JSON list of C-alpha atoms in Angstrom, two decimals:
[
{"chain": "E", "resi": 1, "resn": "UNK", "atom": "CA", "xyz": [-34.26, -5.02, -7.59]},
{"chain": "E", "resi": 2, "resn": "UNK", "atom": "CA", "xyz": [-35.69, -1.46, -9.00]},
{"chain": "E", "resi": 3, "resn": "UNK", "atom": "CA", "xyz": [-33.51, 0.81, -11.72]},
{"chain": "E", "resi": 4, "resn": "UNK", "atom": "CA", "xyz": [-33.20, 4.02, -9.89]},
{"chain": "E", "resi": 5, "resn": "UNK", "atom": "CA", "xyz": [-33.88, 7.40, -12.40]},
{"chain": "E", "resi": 6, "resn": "UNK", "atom": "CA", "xyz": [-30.32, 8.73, -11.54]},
{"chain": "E", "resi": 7, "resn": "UNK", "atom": "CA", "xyz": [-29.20, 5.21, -12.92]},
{"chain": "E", "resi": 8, "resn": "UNK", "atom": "CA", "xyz": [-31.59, 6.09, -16.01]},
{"chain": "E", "resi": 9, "resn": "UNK", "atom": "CA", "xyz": [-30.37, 9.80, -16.30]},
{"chain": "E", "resi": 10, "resn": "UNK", "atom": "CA", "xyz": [-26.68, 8.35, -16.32]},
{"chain": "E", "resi": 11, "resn": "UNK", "atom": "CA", "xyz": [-27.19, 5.93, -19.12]},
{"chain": "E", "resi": 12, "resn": "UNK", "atom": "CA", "xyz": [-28.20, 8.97, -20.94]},
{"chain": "E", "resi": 13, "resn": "UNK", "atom": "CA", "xyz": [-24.83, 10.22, -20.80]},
{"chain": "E", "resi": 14, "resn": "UNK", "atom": "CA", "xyz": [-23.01, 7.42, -22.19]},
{"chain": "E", "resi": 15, "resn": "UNK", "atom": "CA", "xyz": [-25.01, 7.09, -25.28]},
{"chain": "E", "resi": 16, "resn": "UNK", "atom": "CA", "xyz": [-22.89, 8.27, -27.40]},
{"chain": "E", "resi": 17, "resn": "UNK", "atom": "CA", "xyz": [-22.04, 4.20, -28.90]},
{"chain": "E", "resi": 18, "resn": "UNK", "atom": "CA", "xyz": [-21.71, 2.99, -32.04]},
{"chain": "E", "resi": 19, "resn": "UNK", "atom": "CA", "xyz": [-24.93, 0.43, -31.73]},
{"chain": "E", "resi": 20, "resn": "UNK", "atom": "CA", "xyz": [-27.13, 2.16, -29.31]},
{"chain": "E", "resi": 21, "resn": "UNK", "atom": "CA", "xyz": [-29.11, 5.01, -30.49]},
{"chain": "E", "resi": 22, "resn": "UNK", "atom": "CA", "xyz": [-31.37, 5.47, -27.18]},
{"chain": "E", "resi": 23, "resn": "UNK", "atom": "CA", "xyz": [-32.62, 4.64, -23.69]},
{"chain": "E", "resi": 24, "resn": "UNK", "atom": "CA", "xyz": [-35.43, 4.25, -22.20]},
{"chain": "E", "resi": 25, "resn": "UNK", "atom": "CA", "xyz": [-37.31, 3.76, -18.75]},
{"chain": "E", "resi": 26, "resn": "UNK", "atom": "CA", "xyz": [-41.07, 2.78, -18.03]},
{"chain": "E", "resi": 27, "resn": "UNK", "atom": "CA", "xyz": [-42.34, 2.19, -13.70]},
{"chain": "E", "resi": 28, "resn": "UNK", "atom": "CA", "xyz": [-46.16, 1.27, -13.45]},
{"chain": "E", "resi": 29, "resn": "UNK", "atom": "CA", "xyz": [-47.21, 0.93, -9.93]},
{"chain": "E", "resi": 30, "resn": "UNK", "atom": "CA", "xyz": [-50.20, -0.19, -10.84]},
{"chain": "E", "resi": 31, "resn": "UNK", "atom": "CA", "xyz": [-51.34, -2.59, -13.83]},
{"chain": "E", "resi": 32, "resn": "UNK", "atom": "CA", "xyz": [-51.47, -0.72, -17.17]},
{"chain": "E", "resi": 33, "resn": "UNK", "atom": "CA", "xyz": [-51.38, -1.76, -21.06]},
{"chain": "E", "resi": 34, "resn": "UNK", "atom": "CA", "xyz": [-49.03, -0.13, -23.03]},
{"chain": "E", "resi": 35, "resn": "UNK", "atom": "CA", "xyz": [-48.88, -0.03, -26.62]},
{"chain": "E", "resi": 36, "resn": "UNK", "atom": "CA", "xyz": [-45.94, -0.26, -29.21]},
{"chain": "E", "resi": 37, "resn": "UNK", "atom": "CA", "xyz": [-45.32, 0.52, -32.29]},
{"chain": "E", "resi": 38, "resn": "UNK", "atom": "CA", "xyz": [-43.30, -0.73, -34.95]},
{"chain": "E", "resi": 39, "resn": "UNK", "atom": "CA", "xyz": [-40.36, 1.43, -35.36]},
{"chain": "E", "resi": 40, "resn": "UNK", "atom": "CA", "xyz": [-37.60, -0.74, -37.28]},
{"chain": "E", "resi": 41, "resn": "UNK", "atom": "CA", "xyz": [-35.17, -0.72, -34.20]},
{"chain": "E", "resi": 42, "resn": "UNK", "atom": "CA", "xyz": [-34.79, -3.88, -31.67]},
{"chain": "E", "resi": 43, "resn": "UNK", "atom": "CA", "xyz": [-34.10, -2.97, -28.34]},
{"chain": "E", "resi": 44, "resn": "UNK", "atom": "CA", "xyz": [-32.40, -4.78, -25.47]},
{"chain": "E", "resi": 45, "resn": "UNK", "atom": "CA", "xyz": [-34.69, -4.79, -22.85]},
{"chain": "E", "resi": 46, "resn": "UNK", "atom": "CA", "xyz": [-34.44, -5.69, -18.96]},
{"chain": "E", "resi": 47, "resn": "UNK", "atom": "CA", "xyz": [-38.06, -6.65, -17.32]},
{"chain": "E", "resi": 48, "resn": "UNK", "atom": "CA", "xyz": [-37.86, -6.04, -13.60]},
{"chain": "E", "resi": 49, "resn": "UNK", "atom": "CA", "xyz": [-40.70, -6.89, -11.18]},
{"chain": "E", "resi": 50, "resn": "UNK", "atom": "CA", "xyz": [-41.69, -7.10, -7.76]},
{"chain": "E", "resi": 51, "resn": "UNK", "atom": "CA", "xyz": [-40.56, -10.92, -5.97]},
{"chain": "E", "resi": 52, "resn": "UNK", "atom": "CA", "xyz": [-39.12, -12.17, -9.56]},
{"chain": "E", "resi": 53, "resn": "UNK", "atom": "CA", "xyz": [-35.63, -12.37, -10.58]},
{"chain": "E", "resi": 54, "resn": "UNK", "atom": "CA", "xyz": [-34.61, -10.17, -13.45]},
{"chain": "E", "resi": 55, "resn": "UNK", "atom": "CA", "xyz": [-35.10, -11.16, -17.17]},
{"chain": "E", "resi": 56, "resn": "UNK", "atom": "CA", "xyz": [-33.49, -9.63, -20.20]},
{"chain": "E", "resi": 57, "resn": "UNK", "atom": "CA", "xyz": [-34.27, -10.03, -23.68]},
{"chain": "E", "resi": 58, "resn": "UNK", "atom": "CA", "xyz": [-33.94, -8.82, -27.26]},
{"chain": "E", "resi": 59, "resn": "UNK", "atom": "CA", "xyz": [-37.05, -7.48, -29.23]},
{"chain": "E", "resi": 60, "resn": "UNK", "atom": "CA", "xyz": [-38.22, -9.08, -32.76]},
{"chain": "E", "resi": 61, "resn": "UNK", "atom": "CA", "xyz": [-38.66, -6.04, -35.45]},
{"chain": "E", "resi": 62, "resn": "UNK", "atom": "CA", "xyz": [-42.81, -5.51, -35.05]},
{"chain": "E", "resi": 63, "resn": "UNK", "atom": "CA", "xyz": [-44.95, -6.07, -37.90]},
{"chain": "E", "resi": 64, "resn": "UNK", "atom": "CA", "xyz": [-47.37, -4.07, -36.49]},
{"chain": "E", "resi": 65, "resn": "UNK", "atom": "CA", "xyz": [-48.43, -2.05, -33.11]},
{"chain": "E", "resi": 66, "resn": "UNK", "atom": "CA", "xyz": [-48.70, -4.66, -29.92]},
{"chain": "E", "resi": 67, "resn": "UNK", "atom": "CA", "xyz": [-50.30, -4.33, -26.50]},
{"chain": "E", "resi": 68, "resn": "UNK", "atom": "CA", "xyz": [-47.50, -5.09, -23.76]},
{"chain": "E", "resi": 69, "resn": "UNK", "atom": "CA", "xyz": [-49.72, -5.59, -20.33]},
{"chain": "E", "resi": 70, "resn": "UNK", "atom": "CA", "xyz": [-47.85, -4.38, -17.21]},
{"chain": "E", "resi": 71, "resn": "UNK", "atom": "CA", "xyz": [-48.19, -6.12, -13.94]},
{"chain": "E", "resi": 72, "resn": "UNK", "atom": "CA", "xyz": [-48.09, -3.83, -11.07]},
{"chain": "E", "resi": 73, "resn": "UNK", "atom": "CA", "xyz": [-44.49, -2.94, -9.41]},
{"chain": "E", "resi": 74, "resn": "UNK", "atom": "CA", "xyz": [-42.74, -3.55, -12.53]},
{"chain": "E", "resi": 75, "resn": "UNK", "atom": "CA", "xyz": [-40.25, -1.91, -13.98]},
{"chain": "E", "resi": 76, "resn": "UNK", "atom": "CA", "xyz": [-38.35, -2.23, -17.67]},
{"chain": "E", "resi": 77, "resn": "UNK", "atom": "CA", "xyz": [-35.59, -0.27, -19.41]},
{"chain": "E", "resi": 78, "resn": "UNK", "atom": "CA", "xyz": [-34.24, -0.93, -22.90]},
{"chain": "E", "resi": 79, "resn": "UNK", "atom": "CA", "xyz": [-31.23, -0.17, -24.72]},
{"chain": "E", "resi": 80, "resn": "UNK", "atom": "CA", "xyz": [-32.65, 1.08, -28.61]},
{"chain": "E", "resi": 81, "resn": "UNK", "atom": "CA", "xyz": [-29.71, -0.13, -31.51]},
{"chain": "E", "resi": 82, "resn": "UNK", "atom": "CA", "xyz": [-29.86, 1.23, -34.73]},
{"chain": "E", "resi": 83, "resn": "UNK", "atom": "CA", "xyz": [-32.27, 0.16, -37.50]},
{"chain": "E", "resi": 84, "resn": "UNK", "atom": "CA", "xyz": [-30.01, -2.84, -39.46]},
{"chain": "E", "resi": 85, "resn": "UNK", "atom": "CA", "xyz": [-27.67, -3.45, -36.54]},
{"chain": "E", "resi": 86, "resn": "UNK", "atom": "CA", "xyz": [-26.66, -7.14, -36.37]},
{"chain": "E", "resi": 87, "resn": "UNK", "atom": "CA", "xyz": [-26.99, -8.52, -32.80]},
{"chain": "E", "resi": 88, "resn": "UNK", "atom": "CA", "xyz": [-24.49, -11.54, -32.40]},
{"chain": "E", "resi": 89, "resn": "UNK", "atom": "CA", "xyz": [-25.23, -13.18, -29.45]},
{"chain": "E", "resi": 90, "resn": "UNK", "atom": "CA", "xyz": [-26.55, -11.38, -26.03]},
{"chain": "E", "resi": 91, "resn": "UNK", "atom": "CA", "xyz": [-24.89, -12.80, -22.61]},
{"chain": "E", "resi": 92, "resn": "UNK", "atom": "CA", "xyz": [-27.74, -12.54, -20.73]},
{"chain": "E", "resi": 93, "resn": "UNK", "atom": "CA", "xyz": [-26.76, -13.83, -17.08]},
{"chain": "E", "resi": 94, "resn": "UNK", "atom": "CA", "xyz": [-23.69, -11.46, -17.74]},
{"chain": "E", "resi": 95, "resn": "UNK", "atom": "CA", "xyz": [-26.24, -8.46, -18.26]},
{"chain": "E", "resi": 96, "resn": "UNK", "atom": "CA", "xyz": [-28.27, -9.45, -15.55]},
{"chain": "E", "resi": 97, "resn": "UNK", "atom": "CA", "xyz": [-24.84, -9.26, -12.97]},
{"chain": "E", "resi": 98, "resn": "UNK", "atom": "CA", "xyz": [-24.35, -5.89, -14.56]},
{"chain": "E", "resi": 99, "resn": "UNK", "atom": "CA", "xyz": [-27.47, -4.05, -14.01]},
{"chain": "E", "resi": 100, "resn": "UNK", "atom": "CA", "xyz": [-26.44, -1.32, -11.73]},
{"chain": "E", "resi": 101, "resn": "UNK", "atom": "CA", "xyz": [-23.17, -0.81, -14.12]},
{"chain": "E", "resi": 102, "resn": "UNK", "atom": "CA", "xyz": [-24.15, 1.61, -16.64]},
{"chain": "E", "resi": 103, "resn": "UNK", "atom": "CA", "xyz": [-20.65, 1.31, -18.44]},
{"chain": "E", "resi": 104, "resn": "UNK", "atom": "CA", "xyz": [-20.48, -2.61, -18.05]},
{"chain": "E", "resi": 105, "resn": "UNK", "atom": "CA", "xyz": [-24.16, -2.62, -19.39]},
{"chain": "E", "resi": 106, "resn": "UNK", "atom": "CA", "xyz": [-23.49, -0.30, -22.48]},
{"chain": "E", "resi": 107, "resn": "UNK", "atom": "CA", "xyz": [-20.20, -1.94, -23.44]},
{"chain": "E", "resi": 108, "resn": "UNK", "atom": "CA", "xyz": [-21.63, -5.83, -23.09]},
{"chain": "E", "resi": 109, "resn": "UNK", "atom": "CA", "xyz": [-24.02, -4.69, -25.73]},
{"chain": "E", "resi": 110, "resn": "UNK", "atom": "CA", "xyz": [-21.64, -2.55, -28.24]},
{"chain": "E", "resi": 111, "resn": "UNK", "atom": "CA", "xyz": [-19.47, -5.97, -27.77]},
{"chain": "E", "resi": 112, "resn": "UNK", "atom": "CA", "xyz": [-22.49, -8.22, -29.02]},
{"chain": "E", "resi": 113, "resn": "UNK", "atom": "CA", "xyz": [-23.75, -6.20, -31.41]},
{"chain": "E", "resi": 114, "resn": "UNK", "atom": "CA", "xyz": [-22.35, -4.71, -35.05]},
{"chain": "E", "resi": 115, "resn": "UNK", "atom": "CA", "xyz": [-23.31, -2.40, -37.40]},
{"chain": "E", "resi": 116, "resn": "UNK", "atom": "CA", "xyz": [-23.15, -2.88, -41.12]},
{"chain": "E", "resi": 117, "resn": "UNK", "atom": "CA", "xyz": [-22.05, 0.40, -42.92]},
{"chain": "E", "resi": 118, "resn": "UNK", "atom": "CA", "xyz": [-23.54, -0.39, -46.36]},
{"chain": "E", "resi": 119, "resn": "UNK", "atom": "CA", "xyz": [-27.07, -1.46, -44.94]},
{"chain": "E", "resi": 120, "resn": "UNK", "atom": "CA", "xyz": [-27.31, 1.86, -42.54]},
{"chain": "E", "resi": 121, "resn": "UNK", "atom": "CA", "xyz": [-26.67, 3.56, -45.84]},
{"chain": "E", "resi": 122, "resn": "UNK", "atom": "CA", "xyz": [-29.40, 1.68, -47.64]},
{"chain": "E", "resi": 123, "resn": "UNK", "atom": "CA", "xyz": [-32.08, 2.18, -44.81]},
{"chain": "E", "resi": 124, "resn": "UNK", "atom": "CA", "xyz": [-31.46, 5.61, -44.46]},
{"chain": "E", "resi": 125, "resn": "UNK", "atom": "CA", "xyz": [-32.05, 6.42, -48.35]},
{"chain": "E", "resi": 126, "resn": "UNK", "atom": "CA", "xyz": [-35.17, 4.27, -47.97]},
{"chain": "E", "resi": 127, "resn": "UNK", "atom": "CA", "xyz": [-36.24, 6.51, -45.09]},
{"chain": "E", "resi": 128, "resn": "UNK", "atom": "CA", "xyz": [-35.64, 9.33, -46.52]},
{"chain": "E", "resi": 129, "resn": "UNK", "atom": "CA", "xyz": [-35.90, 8.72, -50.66]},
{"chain": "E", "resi": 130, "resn": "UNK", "atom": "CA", "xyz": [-38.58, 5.67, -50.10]},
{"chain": "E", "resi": 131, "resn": "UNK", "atom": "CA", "xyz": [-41.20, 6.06, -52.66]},
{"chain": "E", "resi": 132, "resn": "UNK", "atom": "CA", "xyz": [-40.14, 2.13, -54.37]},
{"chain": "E", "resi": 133, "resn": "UNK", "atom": "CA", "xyz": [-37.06, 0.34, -54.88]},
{"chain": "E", "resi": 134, "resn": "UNK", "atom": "CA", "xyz": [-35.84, 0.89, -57.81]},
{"chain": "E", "resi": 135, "resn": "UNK", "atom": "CA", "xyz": [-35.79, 4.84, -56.92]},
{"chain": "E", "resi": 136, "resn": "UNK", "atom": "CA", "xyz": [-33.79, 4.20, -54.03]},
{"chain": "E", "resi": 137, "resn": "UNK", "atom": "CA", "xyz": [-31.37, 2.01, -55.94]},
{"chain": "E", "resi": 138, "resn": "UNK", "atom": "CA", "xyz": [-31.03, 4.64, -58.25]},
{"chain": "E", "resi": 139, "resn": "UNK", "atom": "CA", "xyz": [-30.26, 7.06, -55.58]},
{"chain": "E", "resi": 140, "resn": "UNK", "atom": "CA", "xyz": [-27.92, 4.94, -54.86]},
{"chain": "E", "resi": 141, "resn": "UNK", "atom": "CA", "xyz": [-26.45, 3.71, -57.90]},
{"chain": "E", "resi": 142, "resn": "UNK", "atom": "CA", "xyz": [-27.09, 0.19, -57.55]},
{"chain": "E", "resi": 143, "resn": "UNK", "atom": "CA", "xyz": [-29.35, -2.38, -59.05]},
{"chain": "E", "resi": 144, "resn": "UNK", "atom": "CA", "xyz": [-32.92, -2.81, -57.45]},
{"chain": "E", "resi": 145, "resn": "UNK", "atom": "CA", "xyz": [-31.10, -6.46, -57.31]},
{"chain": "E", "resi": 146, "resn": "UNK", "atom": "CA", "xyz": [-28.79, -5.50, -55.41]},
{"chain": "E", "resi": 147, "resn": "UNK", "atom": "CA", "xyz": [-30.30, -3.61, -53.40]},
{"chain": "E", "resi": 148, "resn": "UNK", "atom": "CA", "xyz": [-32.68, -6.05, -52.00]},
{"chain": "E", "resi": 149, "resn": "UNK", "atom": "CA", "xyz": [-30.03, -8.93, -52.10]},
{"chain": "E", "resi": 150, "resn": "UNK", "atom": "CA", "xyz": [-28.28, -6.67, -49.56]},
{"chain": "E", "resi": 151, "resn": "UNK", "atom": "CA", "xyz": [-31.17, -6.01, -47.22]},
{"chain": "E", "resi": 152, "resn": "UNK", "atom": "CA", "xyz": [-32.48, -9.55, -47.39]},
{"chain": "E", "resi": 153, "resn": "UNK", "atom": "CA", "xyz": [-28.68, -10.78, -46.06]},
{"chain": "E", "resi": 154, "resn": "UNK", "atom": "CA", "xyz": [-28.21, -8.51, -43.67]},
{"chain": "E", "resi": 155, "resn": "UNK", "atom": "CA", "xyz": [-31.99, -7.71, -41.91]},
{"chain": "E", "resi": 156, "resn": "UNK", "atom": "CA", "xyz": [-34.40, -10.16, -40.96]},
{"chain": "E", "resi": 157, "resn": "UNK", "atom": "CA", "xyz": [-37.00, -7.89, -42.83]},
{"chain": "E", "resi": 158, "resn": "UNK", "atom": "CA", "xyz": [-37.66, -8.36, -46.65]},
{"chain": "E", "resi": 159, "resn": "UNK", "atom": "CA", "xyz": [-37.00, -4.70, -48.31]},
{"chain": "E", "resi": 160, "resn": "UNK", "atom": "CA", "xyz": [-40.52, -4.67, -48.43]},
{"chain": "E", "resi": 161, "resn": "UNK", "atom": "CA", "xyz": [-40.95, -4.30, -44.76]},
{"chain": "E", "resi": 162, "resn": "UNK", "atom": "CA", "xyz": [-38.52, -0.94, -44.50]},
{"chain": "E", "resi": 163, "resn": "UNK", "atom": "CA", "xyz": [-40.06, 0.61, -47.21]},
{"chain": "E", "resi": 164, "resn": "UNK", "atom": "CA", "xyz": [-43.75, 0.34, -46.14]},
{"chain": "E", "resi": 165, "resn": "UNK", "atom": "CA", "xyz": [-41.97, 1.39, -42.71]},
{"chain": "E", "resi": 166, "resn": "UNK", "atom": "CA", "xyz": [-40.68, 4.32, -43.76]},
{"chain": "E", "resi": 167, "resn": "UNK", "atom": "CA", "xyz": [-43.85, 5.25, -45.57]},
{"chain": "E", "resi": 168, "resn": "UNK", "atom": "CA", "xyz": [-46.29, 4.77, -42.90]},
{"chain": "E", "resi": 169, "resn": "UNK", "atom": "CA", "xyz": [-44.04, 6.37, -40.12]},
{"chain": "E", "resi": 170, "resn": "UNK", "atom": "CA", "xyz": [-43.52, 9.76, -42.47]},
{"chain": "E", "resi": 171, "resn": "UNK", "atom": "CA", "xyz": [-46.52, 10.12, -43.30]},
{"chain": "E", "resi": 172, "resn": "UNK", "atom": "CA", "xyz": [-48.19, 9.65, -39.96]},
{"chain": "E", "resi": 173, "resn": "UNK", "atom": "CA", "xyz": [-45.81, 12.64, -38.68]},
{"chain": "E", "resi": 174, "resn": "UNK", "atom": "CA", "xyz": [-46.69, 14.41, -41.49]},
{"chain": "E", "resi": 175, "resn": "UNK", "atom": "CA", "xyz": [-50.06, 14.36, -40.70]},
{"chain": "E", "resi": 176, "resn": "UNK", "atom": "CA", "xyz": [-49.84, 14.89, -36.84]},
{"chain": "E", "resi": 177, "resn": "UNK", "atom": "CA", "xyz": [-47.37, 17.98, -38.02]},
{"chain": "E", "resi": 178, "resn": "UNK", "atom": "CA", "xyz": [-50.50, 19.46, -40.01]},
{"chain": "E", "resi": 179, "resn": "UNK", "atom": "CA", "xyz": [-50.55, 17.78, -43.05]},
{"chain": "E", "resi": 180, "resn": "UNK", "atom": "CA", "xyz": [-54.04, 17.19, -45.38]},
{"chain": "E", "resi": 181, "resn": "UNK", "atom": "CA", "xyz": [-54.49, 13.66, -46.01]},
{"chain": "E", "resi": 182, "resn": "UNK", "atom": "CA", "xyz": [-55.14, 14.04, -49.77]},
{"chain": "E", "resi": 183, "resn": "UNK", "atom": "CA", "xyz": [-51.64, 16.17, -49.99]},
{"chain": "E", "resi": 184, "resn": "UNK", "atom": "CA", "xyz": [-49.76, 13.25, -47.46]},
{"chain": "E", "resi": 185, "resn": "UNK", "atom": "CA", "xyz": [-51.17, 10.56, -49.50]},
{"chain": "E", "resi": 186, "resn": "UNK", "atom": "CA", "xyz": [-49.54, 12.55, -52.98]},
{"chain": "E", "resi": 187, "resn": "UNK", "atom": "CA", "xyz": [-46.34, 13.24, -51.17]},
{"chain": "E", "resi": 188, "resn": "UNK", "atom": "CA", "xyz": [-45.68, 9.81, -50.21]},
{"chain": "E", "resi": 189, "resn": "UNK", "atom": "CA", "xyz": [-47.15, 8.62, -53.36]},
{"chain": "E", "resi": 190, "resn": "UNK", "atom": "CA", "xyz": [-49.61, 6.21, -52.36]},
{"chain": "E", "resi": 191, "resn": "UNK", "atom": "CA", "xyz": [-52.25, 5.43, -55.02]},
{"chain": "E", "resi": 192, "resn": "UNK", "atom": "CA", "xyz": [-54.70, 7.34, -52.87]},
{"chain": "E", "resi": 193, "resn": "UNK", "atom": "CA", "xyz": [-56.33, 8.43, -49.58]},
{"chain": "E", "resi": 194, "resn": "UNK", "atom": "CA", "xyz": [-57.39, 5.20, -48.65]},
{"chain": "E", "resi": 195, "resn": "UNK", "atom": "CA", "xyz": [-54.51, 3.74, -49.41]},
{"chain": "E", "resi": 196, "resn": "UNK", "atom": "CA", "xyz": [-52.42, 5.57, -47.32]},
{"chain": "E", "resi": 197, "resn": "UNK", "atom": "CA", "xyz": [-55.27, 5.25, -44.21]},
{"chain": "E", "resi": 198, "resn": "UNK", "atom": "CA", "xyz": [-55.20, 1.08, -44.91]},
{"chain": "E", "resi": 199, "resn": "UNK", "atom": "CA", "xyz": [-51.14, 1.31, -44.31]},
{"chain": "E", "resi": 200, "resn": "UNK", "atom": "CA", "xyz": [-51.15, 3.54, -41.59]},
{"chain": "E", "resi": 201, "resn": "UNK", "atom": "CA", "xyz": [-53.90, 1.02, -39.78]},
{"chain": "E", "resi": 202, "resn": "UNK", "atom": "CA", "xyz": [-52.00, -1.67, -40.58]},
{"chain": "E", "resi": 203, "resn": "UNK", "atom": "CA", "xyz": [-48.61, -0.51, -38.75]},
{"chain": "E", "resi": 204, "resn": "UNK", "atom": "CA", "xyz": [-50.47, 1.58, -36.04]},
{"chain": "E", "resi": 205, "resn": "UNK", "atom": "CA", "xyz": [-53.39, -0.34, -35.81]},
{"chain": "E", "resi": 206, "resn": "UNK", "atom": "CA", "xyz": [-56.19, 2.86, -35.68]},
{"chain": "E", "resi": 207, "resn": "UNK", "atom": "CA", "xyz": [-57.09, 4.47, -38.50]},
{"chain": "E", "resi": 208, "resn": "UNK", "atom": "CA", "xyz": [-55.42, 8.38, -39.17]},
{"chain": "E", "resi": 209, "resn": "UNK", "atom": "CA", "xyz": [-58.29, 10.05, -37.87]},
{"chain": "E", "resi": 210, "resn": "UNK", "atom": "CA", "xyz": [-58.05, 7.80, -34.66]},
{"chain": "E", "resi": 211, "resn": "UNK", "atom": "CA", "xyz": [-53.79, 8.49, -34.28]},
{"chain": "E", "resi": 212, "resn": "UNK", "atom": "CA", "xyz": [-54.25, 12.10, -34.30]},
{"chain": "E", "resi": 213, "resn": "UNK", "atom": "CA", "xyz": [-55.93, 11.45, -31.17]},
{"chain": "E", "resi": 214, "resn": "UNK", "atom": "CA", "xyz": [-53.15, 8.99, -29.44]},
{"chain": "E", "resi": 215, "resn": "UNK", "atom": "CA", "xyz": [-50.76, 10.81, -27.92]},
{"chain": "E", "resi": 216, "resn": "UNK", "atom": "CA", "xyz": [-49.18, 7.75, -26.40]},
{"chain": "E", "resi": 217, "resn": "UNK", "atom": "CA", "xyz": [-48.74, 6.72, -30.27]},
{"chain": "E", "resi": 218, "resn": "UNK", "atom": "CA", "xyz": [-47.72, 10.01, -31.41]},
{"chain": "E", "resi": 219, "resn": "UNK", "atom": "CA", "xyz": [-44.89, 10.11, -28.55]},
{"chain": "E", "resi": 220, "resn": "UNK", "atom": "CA", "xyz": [-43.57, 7.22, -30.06]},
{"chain": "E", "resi": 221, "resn": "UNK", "atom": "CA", "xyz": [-43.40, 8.19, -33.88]},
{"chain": "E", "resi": 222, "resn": "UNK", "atom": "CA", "xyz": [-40.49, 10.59, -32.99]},
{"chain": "E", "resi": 223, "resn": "UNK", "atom": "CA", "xyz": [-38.42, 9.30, -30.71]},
{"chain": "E", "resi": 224, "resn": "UNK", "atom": "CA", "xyz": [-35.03, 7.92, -32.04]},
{"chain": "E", "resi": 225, "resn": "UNK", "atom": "CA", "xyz": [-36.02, 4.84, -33.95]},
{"chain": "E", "resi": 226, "resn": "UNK", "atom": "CA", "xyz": [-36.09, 4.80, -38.19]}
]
């Protein structure tokens, strides 16, 4: 059972849900390792391969980049939701019946899944304001209390996790846009160069200097994700 492109290209259309911020499509026809990187969205994604039935599962939030090794004749596509959105509980066998329904497909996930308003407000300042805690709970007007009683309830990441997120992922486009390390490192105040090169390896798992060189990273770092 193989996802047709025009299947893929329709999907595309329909995106426009409240949980779903993306699609995607990967087709090896040969074995390959792929590598992913964390980018603070879990997707819904359907594994297809050659003489197997169909399987369907839901991404954990990575805690750093993983090697995914594709068998030969397989295909996947995923469904991206929004950084913070709260996944209820996936029907899986009714997925699977609807894989060639793009509309079934889309609204069996917008049913199962929610998004918080507050918390989409919270990681977004952190994206874009996060230098600590406490600044972005001054940005917006809470207490750094608050703030990560509110992530803690509704993520299964500490705030801890989204901000060195955010960090690591700005930075690294900063620095594939151009950016000098030294400058980078100031902007997103790290205490230093090497600071900022230990975070990015951490996430990414190759140093700066290494990244620059991965397109198959890079790709990833701007696609729709947080």
């Amino acid at each position: 059972m193989i996802i047709s492109i025009t299947i893929a290209i329709e999907i595309r259309k329909i995106m426009a849900s409240e949980n779903i911020i993306d699609f995607w499509h990967s087709k090896v026809t040969k074995h390959k390792s792929v590598y992913v990187v964390p980018d603070g969205c879990q997707d819904v994604i359907f594994s297809l391969q050659k003489n197997s039935p169909p399987q369907v599962y839901l991404s954990p939030l990575y805690l750093q980049t993983i090697n995914v090794e594709m068998e030969p004749e397989t295909e996947m596509m995923g469904f991206r939701l929004r950084p913070g959105c709260e996944v209820k509980q996936l029907d899986k066998s009714g997925l699977l019946s609807s894989l060639h329904s793009t509309s079934k497909l889309t609204d069996q996930i917008e049913n199962a899944t929610h998004t918080n308003e507050n918390i989409s407000e919270v990681l977004h300042c952190i994206k874009q304001h996060g230098t600590s805690i406490q600044h972005c709970a001054n940005q917006l007007g809470v207490s750094p209390r608050t703030l990560q009683r509110v992530i803690s309830r509704n993520t299964p990441r500490s705030p801890s996790f989204w901000l060195r997120l955010a960090r690591a992922r700005q930075s690294a486009k900063t620095l594939v846009d151009g950016g000098i390390f030294t400058e980078v490192a100031y902007q997103y105040q790290y205490t230093d160069q090497s600071h900022m090169c230990r975070e990015i390896k951490h996430w990414f798992g190759v140093t700066p200097s290494e990244l620059l060189k991965r397109h198959d990273l890079i790709s990833q770092l701007f696609w729709q994700a947080y």
